[in-house]
XYZ file of C-alpha atoms in Angstrom:
680
model
C 17.958 23.408 31.927
C 16.952 26.576 31.065
C 15.289 26.870 28.208
C 14.792 28.936 24.799
C 12.043 31.200 23.594
C 12.011 29.925 19.686
C 9.215 31.679 17.045
C 8.464 29.215 13.945
C 6.846 31.056 10.778
C 6.002 28.216 7.719
C 4.328 30.526 4.109
C 1.155 28.702 3.432
C -2.107 28.964 1.958
C -5.162 26.409 3.341
C -8.506 25.246 3.304
C -11.446 26.799 5.335
C -10.969 24.496 8.191
C -7.026 24.266 7.164
C -4.246 24.855 9.881
C -0.898 24.630 9.806
C 1.176 22.063 12.867
C 4.955 21.629 13.509
C 5.131 17.846 15.631
C 8.750 17.856 15.642
C 11.728 14.906 18.147
C 10.946 17.464 21.915
C 8.300 16.792 24.292
C 7.124 20.119 23.072
C 6.976 19.834 19.800
C 4.804 16.455 20.477
C 7.692 13.303 20.110
C 6.762 12.964 16.639
C 3.105 12.457 17.179
C 0.626 14.864 15.494
C -2.154 14.224 17.745
C 0.464 16.474 19.844
C 1.446 18.465 17.747
C 1.346 22.860 17.789
C -0.579 24.052 15.661
C 0.476 28.054 14.364
C -1.687 30.485 14.695
C -3.318 32.036 11.232
C -2.214 34.671 9.878
C -3.447 38.475 10.542
C -4.268 39.545 7.502
C -6.389 38.557 4.738
C -3.425 38.872 1.917
C -0.882 37.745 4.391
C 0.600 33.699 4.085
C 2.623 33.423 7.047
C 1.900 30.772 9.440
C 3.598 30.848 13.185
C 3.646 29.896 17.389
C 6.340 30.094 19.755
C 7.376 26.988 22.493
C 9.680 26.296 24.870
C 12.827 24.717 23.409
C 15.424 23.474 25.730
C 18.405 24.960 25.366
C 21.563 23.570 23.644
C 19.880 20.316 22.714
C 18.933 20.020 18.818
C 15.339 19.424 17.748
C 14.371 17.522 14.748
C 11.104 18.476 13.231
C 8.474 18.927 10.766
C 5.400 20.586 9.800
C 2.117 19.675 8.464
C -1.384 20.747 7.210
C -4.945 19.355 7.939
C -7.913 19.534 10.651
C -7.866 19.649 14.194
C -11.179 18.406 15.133
C -13.482 18.104 18.689
C -12.549 15.471 21.097
C -14.070 12.186 21.293
C -14.765 12.691 24.885
C -14.942 16.145 26.717
C -11.483 15.519 28.808
C -9.993 14.207 25.608
C -6.990 15.057 22.529
C -8.206 16.067 19.811
C -8.763 14.667 17.018
C -6.352 14.876 13.802
C -6.314 14.482 10.577
C -2.756 14.720 8.402
C -3.555 16.224 4.650
C -0.202 16.653 3.364
C 3.861 16.545 5.065
C 6.604 18.109 4.689
C 8.760 13.866 4.393
C 11.835 15.192 3.724
C 14.639 12.306 4.859
C 16.205 14.675 6.867
C 13.954 16.513 8.267
C 14.218 20.388 9.695
C 16.531 20.625 12.389
C 16.955 23.781 14.952
C 19.667 23.597 18.310
C 18.718 26.859 20.357
C 21.616 28.525 22.852
C 19.977 32.055 22.717
C 17.041 33.134 25.031
C 14.921 34.009 22.010
C 15.506 32.858 18.347
C 12.510 33.604 15.404
C 12.878 31.015 12.870
C 12.052 31.630 9.449
C 11.040 28.433 7.598
C 10.187 30.316 4.281
C 7.633 28.161 1.698
C 5.930 24.716 3.470
C 7.481 21.700 2.220
C 10.124 23.018 1.096
C 13.708 22.558 2.701
C 17.136 23.090 0.837
C 15.782 23.782 -2.650
C 13.627 21.396 -2.865
C 10.139 20.446 -2.214
C 8.926 17.566 -0.948
C 5.672 17.333 0.627
C 3.359 13.428 0.994
C -0.329 13.143 1.477
C -1.488 12.209 5.025
C -2.863 8.945 5.853
C -5.846 7.200 8.140
C -5.741 8.469 11.720
C -8.864 8.431 12.914
C -11.355 9.243 9.487
C -12.525 6.538 7.026
C -12.502 6.501 3.700
C -14.661 5.001 1.381
C -14.403 4.165 -2.579
C -16.917 3.742 -4.645
C -15.930 2.168 -8.289
C -17.965 1.599 -11.619
C -15.953 -0.689 -13.722
C -16.753 -2.663 -16.650
C -13.921 -5.721 -15.062
C -16.694 -8.926 -15.048
C -20.304 -7.267 -16.266
C -21.839 -3.407 -16.890
C -22.075 -1.913 -14.244
C -25.487 -0.046 -15.650
C -28.151 -1.905 -16.689
C -30.854 0.254 -17.716
C -34.309 -1.781 -19.037
C -35.828 0.109 -21.465
C -35.737 -0.883 -25.086
C -34.343 2.850 -26.254
C -31.631 2.535 -23.804
C -29.625 -0.786 -25.372
C -27.097 0.693 -26.996
C -26.867 4.059 -25.046
C -23.341 4.991 -22.991
C -23.688 6.358 -20.003
C -22.570 9.338 -17.805
C -22.475 8.809 -13.800
C -22.160 12.156 -11.484
C -22.321 11.023 -7.354
C -23.275 13.368 -4.924
C -22.423 13.395 -0.999
C -25.221 14.857 1.126
C -25.218 14.298 5.087
C -27.941 12.617 6.823
C -29.597 15.246 8.973
C -29.704 14.606 13.043
C -33.275 14.741 15.010
C -32.811 17.271 18.317
C -32.644 14.568 20.666
C -30.067 13.346 18.711
C -28.123 16.611 18.149
C -28.732 17.198 21.762
C -27.238 13.520 23.182
C -24.280 13.950 20.619
C -22.405 17.341 22.068
C -19.384 15.915 22.361
C -18.422 14.251 17.701
C -16.287 15.620 16.293
C -17.096 18.560 14.004
C -16.513 17.423 10.786
C -15.479 20.744 8.210
C -17.876 21.462 5.502
C -15.380 21.593 2.968
C -14.355 17.525 3.491
C -18.311 16.340 5.088
C -19.220 16.948 1.631
C -17.242 16.951 -1.423
C -16.329 13.544 -3.548
C -13.648 13.235 -5.200
C -13.659 11.808 -8.628
C -10.636 9.315 -10.652
C -10.230 7.502 -13.490
C -7.883 4.931 -14.816
C -7.596 3.701 -17.911
C -4.726 2.177 -20.147
C -3.541 5.537 -21.446
C -4.022 8.084 -18.667
C -5.701 8.409 -15.426
C -7.646 11.231 -13.069
C -6.968 11.899 -10.100
C -9.265 13.099 -6.939
C -11.233 16.277 -8.901
C -14.483 17.527 -9.298
C -16.465 15.912 -11.697
C -18.049 18.005 -14.743
C -22.431 18.991 -13.844
C -23.550 15.717 -16.204
C -20.087 13.184 -14.287
C -18.001 10.714 -16.947
C -19.000 8.527 -19.191
C -18.829 5.494 -18.557
C -16.584 2.824 -21.069
C -15.091 -0.695 -20.747
C -12.123 0.395 -20.683
C -12.400 2.883 -17.592
C -11.945 2.619 -13.598
C -14.099 4.756 -12.422
C -13.487 5.837 -8.428
C -15.627 7.980 -6.447
C -13.588 8.740 -2.296
C -14.859 10.297 0.106
C -13.189 10.808 3.324
C -15.451 11.039 6.959
C -15.449 10.594 10.403
C -19.331 9.559 9.804
C -18.984 6.567 7.677
C -22.573 5.626 8.547
C -24.201 8.281 7.825
C -23.834 10.265 4.557
C -26.765 9.394 1.698
C -24.948 9.328 -1.839
C -27.025 9.856 -4.924
C -25.922 8.316 -8.493
C -27.088 9.972 -11.220
C -27.574 8.814 -14.717
C -27.464 10.589 -17.988
C -27.756 9.235 -21.508
C -24.442 9.550 -23.637
C -25.224 11.520 -26.416
C -28.656 13.222 -25.223
C -31.341 11.005 -27.188
C -33.349 11.385 -23.890
C -35.901 14.269 -25.090
C -35.005 17.200 -23.340
C -37.128 19.372 -21.486
C -37.124 23.178 -21.916
C -35.179 24.839 -19.063
C -33.915 21.428 -17.972
C -31.415 21.788 -16.056
C -30.592 18.191 -16.111
C -30.229 17.469 -19.516
C -30.074 14.422 -20.866
C -30.883 12.581 -17.257
C -32.470 9.259 -17.092
C -32.753 8.134 -13.195
C -31.172 8.202 -10.258
C -30.174 5.175 -7.649
C -29.570 5.649 -4.154
C -26.913 4.434 -1.142
C -26.361 4.672 2.808
C -23.720 4.413 3.912
C -25.094 2.904 6.668
C -26.243 -0.123 4.245
C -22.784 -0.722 3.295
C -21.960 -0.388 7.624
C -24.298 -2.709 8.028
C -22.757 -5.790 6.097
C -19.911 -5.403 8.410
C -17.209 -5.954 5.708
C -14.276 -4.155 4.755
C -14.666 -4.468 0.367
C -17.695 -6.208 -1.779
C -20.512 -5.340 -4.429
C -23.828 -3.358 -3.954
C -26.482 -3.553 -6.875
C -28.882 -0.876 -6.532
C -32.427 0.476 -7.748
C -32.420 2.983 -10.524
C -35.116 5.140 -10.544
C -36.964 6.910 -13.280
C -37.126 10.948 -12.456
C -41.460 10.708 -13.171
C -42.659 8.864 -13.212
C -41.210 8.168 -10.278
C -40.102 3.758 -10.665
C -37.104 1.545 -11.303
C -35.857 1.787 -15.021
C -32.595 -0.593 -14.491
C -29.767 -0.720 -11.707
C -26.387 -0.796 -11.231
C -23.542 -2.539 -9.724
C -21.391 -0.557 -7.457
C -17.814 -2.443 -5.514
C -16.816 -0.531 -2.676
C -13.697 -1.149 -0.544
C -13.931 0.353 3.353
C -10.575 2.715 4.318
C -10.282 2.618 8.407
C -6.919 3.426 10.523
C -4.686 1.029 12.231
C -6.465 -0.338 15.060
C -3.850 -0.187 18.263
C -0.812 1.555 16.375
C -0.180 5.295 15.841
C 1.817 6.086 12.836
C 4.333 8.984 13.338
C 6.408 11.816 11.631
C 9.441 11.105 12.534
C 10.566 9.392 8.972
C 8.910 8.021 5.579
C 10.544 6.248 3.073
C 6.689 5.680 0.698
C 8.082 7.878 -2.126
C 11.688 7.399 -1.616
C 14.687 5.229 -3.390
C 18.131 6.012 -4.199
C 19.421 5.036 -7.696
C 21.544 2.375 -8.019
C 22.411 -0.057 -10.312
C 19.756 -2.911 -10.204
C 19.203 -4.819 -7.098
C 19.580 -8.487 -7.002
C 16.399 -10.204 -4.758
C 16.259 -13.582 -3.637
C 12.820 -15.156 -4.760
C 10.922 -16.097 -2.022
C 14.819 -16.548 -0.687
C 17.084 -18.935 -2.398
C 14.635 -19.420 -5.361
C 10.999 -21.323 -6.333
C 11.903 -25.208 -5.074
C 8.173 -26.116 -5.841
C 6.835 -26.068 -9.844
C 10.079 -23.992 -11.260
C 11.784 -26.546 -13.671
C 14.907 -26.418 -11.935
C 14.479 -25.732 -7.967
C 16.040 -24.591 -5.431
C 17.905 -26.673 -3.191
C 17.062 -24.956 -0.042
C 12.754 -25.165 0.351
C 10.980 -21.947 -0.697
C 10.545 -19.528 1.956
C 12.120 -20.725 4.332
C 14.200 -19.535 7.170
C 17.410 -21.328 5.720
C 16.116 -19.781 2.091
C 15.741 -16.669 3.130
C 19.604 -16.389 4.690
C 21.585 -18.874 1.647
C 19.823 -15.825 -0.925
C 21.606 -12.919 2.376
C 24.801 -14.338 2.513
C 24.933 -14.645 -1.412
C 24.819 -10.721 -2.153
C 21.100 -10.318 -1.907
C 19.883 -6.560 -1.319
C 16.938 -7.527 -0.707
C 14.907 -10.551 -0.122
C 11.217 -10.942 -1.360
C 8.730 -13.475 0.263
C 5.447 -13.989 1.212
C 2.783 -13.842 3.883
C -0.717 -14.225 4.732
C -2.507 -15.269 8.199
C -2.829 -18.450 9.787
C -6.550 -19.396 11.492
C -5.846 -17.143 14.757
C -4.268 -14.734 13.461
C -0.695 -15.633 13.220
C 1.174 -13.578 9.806
C 3.090 -17.024 8.236
C 5.243 -16.607 5.020
C 4.824 -19.674 3.364
C 4.023 -19.066 -0.689
C 0.253 -20.968 -1.885
C -2.568 -20.050 -0.679
C -3.539 -23.812 -0.317
C -1.599 -26.879 1.629
C -1.661 -31.181 2.133
C -2.506 -32.555 4.409
C -1.706 -36.443 5.238
C -4.718 -38.717 6.359
C -3.489 -40.633 9.323
C -4.462 -44.501 7.957
C -5.171 -48.063 10.567
C -2.624 -49.942 9.663
C 1.413 -47.979 8.185
C 1.580 -49.903 5.276
C -1.349 -48.725 3.247
C -0.488 -45.176 1.312
C -0.468 -42.433 2.666
C -3.763 -39.827 0.872
C -3.909 -36.435 0.954
C -6.001 -33.970 0.925
C -5.888 -30.415 0.050
C -7.077 -27.694 2.998
C -6.917 -23.984 3.583
C -3.626 -22.107 4.860
C -6.106 -20.041 6.503
C -8.113 -23.034 8.275
C -5.527 -23.817 10.153
C -4.019 -22.008 13.063
C 0.262 -21.648 13.626
C 0.683 -24.798 16.010
C -0.557 -27.101 13.532
C 0.817 -25.461 10.767
C 3.976 -26.461 12.895
C 2.569 -29.817 13.942
C 0.815 -31.572 11.246
C 2.218 -33.763 8.453
C 1.185 -31.303 5.668
C 3.358 -31.036 1.961
C 3.420 -28.440 -0.998
C -0.330 -28.958 -3.073
C 2.350 -30.722 -5.549
C 2.668 -33.204 -3.616
C -0.834 -34.763 -5.025
C 0.838 -35.333 -8.321
C 3.397 -37.907 -6.463
C 2.937 -41.222 -6.464
C 5.265 -41.466 -3.522
C 2.850 -39.023 -0.893
C 5.544 -40.298 1.947
C 8.568 -39.058 0.521
C 7.080 -35.215 0.466
C 7.084 -35.817 4.180
C 9.804 -37.364 5.028
C 11.678 -34.932 3.786
C 10.033 -32.525 5.857
C 10.247 -34.561 9.438
C 13.632 -34.687 8.832
C 14.439 -31.496 8.729
C 16.075 -28.619 11.033
C 14.566 -25.928 12.417
C 15.315 -23.145 9.865
C 14.476 -25.763 6.577
C 10.418 -25.768 7.969
C 7.529 -24.240 6.615
C 5.825 -21.652 7.730
C 8.160 -18.917 10.116
C 6.278 -16.673 11.341
C 6.736 -13.573 9.915
C 7.810 -12.304 13.470
C 10.515 -15.199 13.750
C 11.798 -14.079 10.300
C 12.121 -9.802 11.261
C 14.477 -11.880 13.638
C 16.221 -14.132 12.425
C 17.535 -12.669 8.938
C 20.388 -9.845 8.646
C 19.154 -6.508 9.348
C 21.242 -5.297 6.397
C 19.137 -7.234 4.008
C 15.847 -6.180 2.379
C 12.760 -7.382 2.747
C 10.375 -7.256 -0.103
C 7.191 -8.598 1.732
C 3.949 -10.185 -0.686
C 1.395 -9.508 0.796
C -1.229 -12.385 -0.436
C -4.818 -12.566 -1.296
C -7.466 -14.412 -3.504
C -7.562 -13.207 -6.982
C -10.308 -13.939 -9.236
C -9.444 -14.755 -13.044
C -11.105 -13.848 -15.790
C -13.396 -17.089 -16.652
C -14.395 -16.956 -12.802
C -12.274 -19.111 -10.704
C -10.239 -18.308 -7.728
C -6.765 -18.926 -5.785
C -7.290 -22.613 -4.698
C -11.224 -21.783 -4.545
C -10.748 -19.618 -2.638
C -14.446 -17.389 -2.391
C -13.599 -16.064 0.800
C -11.259 -14.724 2.649
C -10.228 -12.962 5.759
C -11.481 -8.571 6.624
C -9.766 -6.764 4.222
C -8.604 -4.237 6.944
C -7.926 -6.883 10.027
C -5.997 -9.173 7.931
C -3.657 -5.806 6.934
C -3.911 -4.480 10.098
C -2.297 -7.740 12.056
C 0.845 -7.859 9.332
C 1.416 -4.079 9.373
C 1.666 -4.077 12.933
C 4.137 -6.789 13.155
C 6.159 -5.329 10.524
C 5.728 -1.549 12.367
C 6.317 -3.101 15.625
C 9.422 -5.107 14.760
C 11.429 -4.554 11.628
C 13.678 -2.012 13.575
C 16.231 -0.277 10.950
C 15.860 -2.758 8.020
C 14.503 -2.050 4.260
C 11.036 -3.088 3.790
C 9.142 -2.822 0.375
C 5.677 -4.623 0.456
C 4.077 -5.411 -2.841
C 0.436 -7.648 -3.566
C -1.104 -8.488 -6.962
C -4.198 -7.315 -5.121
C -4.926 -3.742 -6.567
C -7.129 -2.940 -3.349
C -4.473 -4.577 -0.981
C -2.021 -1.921 -2.379
C -4.571 0.401 -1.915
C -4.590 0.086 2.111
C -0.830 -0.793 2.264
C -0.406 3.167 1.013
C -3.316 4.873 3.299
C -2.740 3.357 6.538
C 0.519 3.951 6.803
C 3.665 6.602 5.925
C 6.639 4.737 7.165
C 6.853 1.832 4.136
C 7.005 2.325 0.212
C 4.778 -0.229 -2.111
C 5.104 -2.043 -5.686
C 1.805 -3.036 -7.585
C 2.997 -6.415 -8.870
C 1.360 -7.344 -12.063
C 1.575 -10.033 -14.533
C 0.644 -7.649 -17.967
C -0.196 -9.844 -21.273
C 1.256 -12.626 -20.349
C 0.699 -16.640 -22.104
C 1.976 -18.243 -19.045
C -0.967 -17.011 -17.099
C -4.330 -17.066 -16.826
C -6.302 -13.361 -17.163
C -7.404 -11.327 -13.893
C -10.863 -10.714 -13.243
C -9.060 -7.276 -12.437
C -9.338 -4.481 -15.617
C -6.389 -2.990 -13.328
C -4.007 -6.047 -12.884
C -4.453 -7.124 -16.698
C -1.629 -4.542 -18.841
C 1.227 -2.937 -17.713
C 0.050 0.136 -19.292
C -2.311 0.552 -16.540
C -0.693 -0.377 -14.023
C 2.210 2.313 -14.239
C -1.569 4.668 -13.948
C -3.113 2.984 -11.218
C 0.542 3.279 -9.090
C 0.488 6.948 -10.342
C -2.348 7.296 -9.139
C -2.474 5.758 -5.458
C 0.593 7.720 -5.678
C 2.644 4.248 -4.635
C 6.191 3.951 -5.357
C 5.994 1.792 -8.528
C 5.429 -1.221 -9.981
C 6.455 -5.103 -10.236
C 5.932 -6.589 -13.346
C 6.412 -9.328 -14.806
C 10.228 -10.312 -16.952
C 7.785 -12.035 -20.369
C 5.970 -8.485 -21.100
C 9.454 -6.739 -19.980
C 10.870 -8.136 -22.489
C 8.960 -8.378 -24.941
C 8.256 -4.116 -24.357
C 11.363 -2.330 -23.155
C 9.509 0.969 -23.039
C 7.283 0.198 -20.581
C 10.489 -0.013 -18.399
C 11.131 4.165 -19.876
C 7.993 5.409 -19.192
C 7.927 3.980 -15.858
C 10.877 5.633 -14.854
C 9.601 8.602 -16.945
C 6.251 9.101 -14.444
C 8.344 8.897 -11.395
C 8.301 4.951 -10.668
C 10.610 2.648 -9.577
C 10.298 -0.666 -11.736
C 10.671 -3.808 -9.946
C 11.440 -6.925 -12.633
C 9.906 -11.153 -12.076
C 9.343 -14.094 -13.697
C 11.098 -17.390 -14.582
C 13.024 -15.018 -17.415
C 14.567 -13.066 -15.018
C 16.461 -16.433 -14.277
C 18.602 -16.471 -17.249
C 21.166 -14.614 -16.331
C 21.227 -12.680 -20.271
C 17.509 -11.442 -19.765
C 19.137 -10.128 -16.549
C 21.575 -8.050 -18.674
C 19.460 -6.410 -20.800
C 16.813 -5.526 -18.091
C 20.230 -3.717 -16.327
C 20.440 -2.188 -19.662
C 17.150 -0.968 -19.900
C 17.355 0.478 -16.063
C 15.339 -1.937 -14.322
C 16.158 -1.105 -10.327
C 14.740 -4.808 -9.107
C 15.774 -8.283 -10.736
C 13.713 -10.830 -8.671
C 15.079 -14.142 -9.151
C 15.916 -17.804 -8.242
C 18.962 -19.411 -6.824
C 21.248 -16.611 -6.703
C 23.969 -18.621 -5.726
C 24.553 -20.031 -9.057
C 25.421 -16.586 -10.114
C 27.191 -14.788 -6.697
C 29.484 -16.181 -4.368
C 29.160 -15.840 -0.934
C 29.306 -12.295 -0.181
C 28.302 -8.904 1.143
C 24.732 -6.898 -0.101
C 25.033 -3.550 -2.044
C 24.355 -2.150 1.590
C 26.710 -3.388 3.273
C 29.860 -2.297 1.178
C 27.998 1.384 1.033
C 28.288 0.845 4.713
C 31.972 0.007 4.973
C 32.836 3.229 2.322
C 30.760 5.074 4.314
C 32.751 4.496 8.120
C 36.158 3.952 5.765
C 35.657 8.115 5.007
C 34.449 8.539 8.133
C 37.189 7.407 10.167
C 40.537 7.413 8.147
C 42.001 4.412 10.100
C 39.847 1.919 8.009
C 41.078 2.800 4.974
C 43.226 0.211 4.094
C 40.428 -2.005 5.053
C 38.771 -4.617 2.305
C 35.405 -5.481 2.086
C 34.852 -7.930 4.728
C 33.324 -11.496 4.530
C 30.038 -12.089 4.823
C 30.349 -14.231 7.677
C 30.793 -11.030 9.228
C 27.352 -10.148 8.795
C 26.307 -13.355 9.536
C 26.361 -12.981 13.295
C 24.686 -9.871 13.051
C 22.220 -10.369 16.122
C 18.679 -8.637 14.054
C 18.039 -5.049 16.072
C 14.111 -4.618 17.885
C 14.511 -1.021 17.702
C 10.952 0.583 17.776
C 10.671 1.359 14.385
C 11.052 5.413 15.719
C 14.531 4.232 16.002
C 15.095 3.445 12.197
C 18.238 4.822 11.278
C 18.120 7.338 7.906
C 18.940 4.959 4.580
C 20.760 7.535 1.815
C 18.134 7.165 -0.563
C 16.724 9.868 -2.428
C 13.349 10.569 -4.012
C 13.382 9.969 -7.534
C 12.773 13.378 -8.852
C 14.110 15.425 -6.253
C 17.560 13.490 -7.665
C 15.819 14.499 -10.960
C 16.231 17.661 -10.422
C 18.880 18.152 -8.642
C 20.989 17.192 -11.944
C 19.327 19.475 -13.966
């Protein structure tokens, strides 16, 4: 096969140490793997901004490609590949493309990120680096306590400085092949602030930092290749400068400082936690108080490499509100009117799908042996075996995480509501006699393989949450390691979802953060109950109101939020506000089971309605995606124009696609902001 010499050119500005690279659908461009991407040559002159490279491509074969900006670091081993950190990459729904036909071609692609006049870029995901998040907030108690009486009523400002620990000569000699992290990346702390009113995202700090306030969530972000080799200094300043200012003092109002070695976090071996650090005065050097630092450590997915073929993380096609089946066909355990089919089973999910649900929502967590399973509650009931069959069954509550997947399939288990029922036997007899698709605790992989691919999945990731009164979900104060937990679930989806539409969601803000930064393909919705009379207030400040949830979603660059209907019906302005910020908004809760409320929410502009018993509202019918697919086929194939929409049985029998996620076909979805630009 003959080849062509293709020169690619792109214009863009880069930070010191940053380079532009090209990644595409053929081996010469890395087969969508950024680790194998081709680095572009830097501009020759100081005032030039055009990057270029020449690549040999096969003649006459279409090639798709994207540009990205990032760092190429030294390999971990002498013969190993470069470590590539993606800072910003092009995420247009359709990548750039070329079909080379001439011997030599020059392709001037204009400005980085702009294709067909529309700019669409996204921040990169974690490939080889670790992200450390340090947070100061009043969720549980004031983060700073200083014992001096004169500071009892003071408001403090905080600034964080990052230092890399020095290595001695012997260590440097033994570590010649370790990655060389660009100076700017290694020694820069990005500061963020979230509140009900606003958010500040990843920018530098003023000399005396920012003030700690009860309604503020202050967060510091550090990305590093050496997460256990950093020194972090917190400096505390008095807001009103009541502290005596020394002449020519470069730190006016400085009260004291606290030091955190990142190796302390590494030695704990946890993905999240709270540390208490001593605050030391400057002169004399003694302990004057303490600071409570909340942290999470985000690591790349272990055992899976994300590619650059497609990203749907910030895409949503404008439509009327989509119908989303809550737990499949609906809540069958705790709501006023129970669903006919047991919730979160394959039968329940299929029932919702057959009645036109565009998405089905269900809950996922792990068994003791780390199998992702579909079940709502963190606990269940187990039956005690009695010596005499005539004695009534005795039940006790057990955490799902304490049972292996096989035990969940074989043991007599029931929902925790069985504890309130007199006849405990009835709770188990119904389950024993049910078919496979009616059984609780199906594995996530089985669900992915058993529900038609035209039905999207809203996968709610379960995690323990603490209430404002200190009580934990299911009385579980400890759980899995968050990085390990999410890696297992994400890999199951990324490797088995095929072309299915996927949205992740969670009530736990840190889970949303980690999912967004661990993978680059699927979108995330932050679930919030807002201000509710039905549910107890949560400890996490970010979960307490819809306005702060909106700001958190913007801060983390999520697709949007999923809000309790009680809050939205009481405050429809929240919907307008979220949409004006470019966010997708779903609504959930018992109020959405009322058709009149659903009509109101549709008129207000919500994008998705999560509700029970979809079969009460819809006959058996194809969903919106299946109808759109038929309409596309009619346009492409004239002989189909006389066809009517097929019956749901046509789609029910569709086999589940088990393609690798890189085979996911391109959905006709649009970025909300880009859509608005086109309208304007």
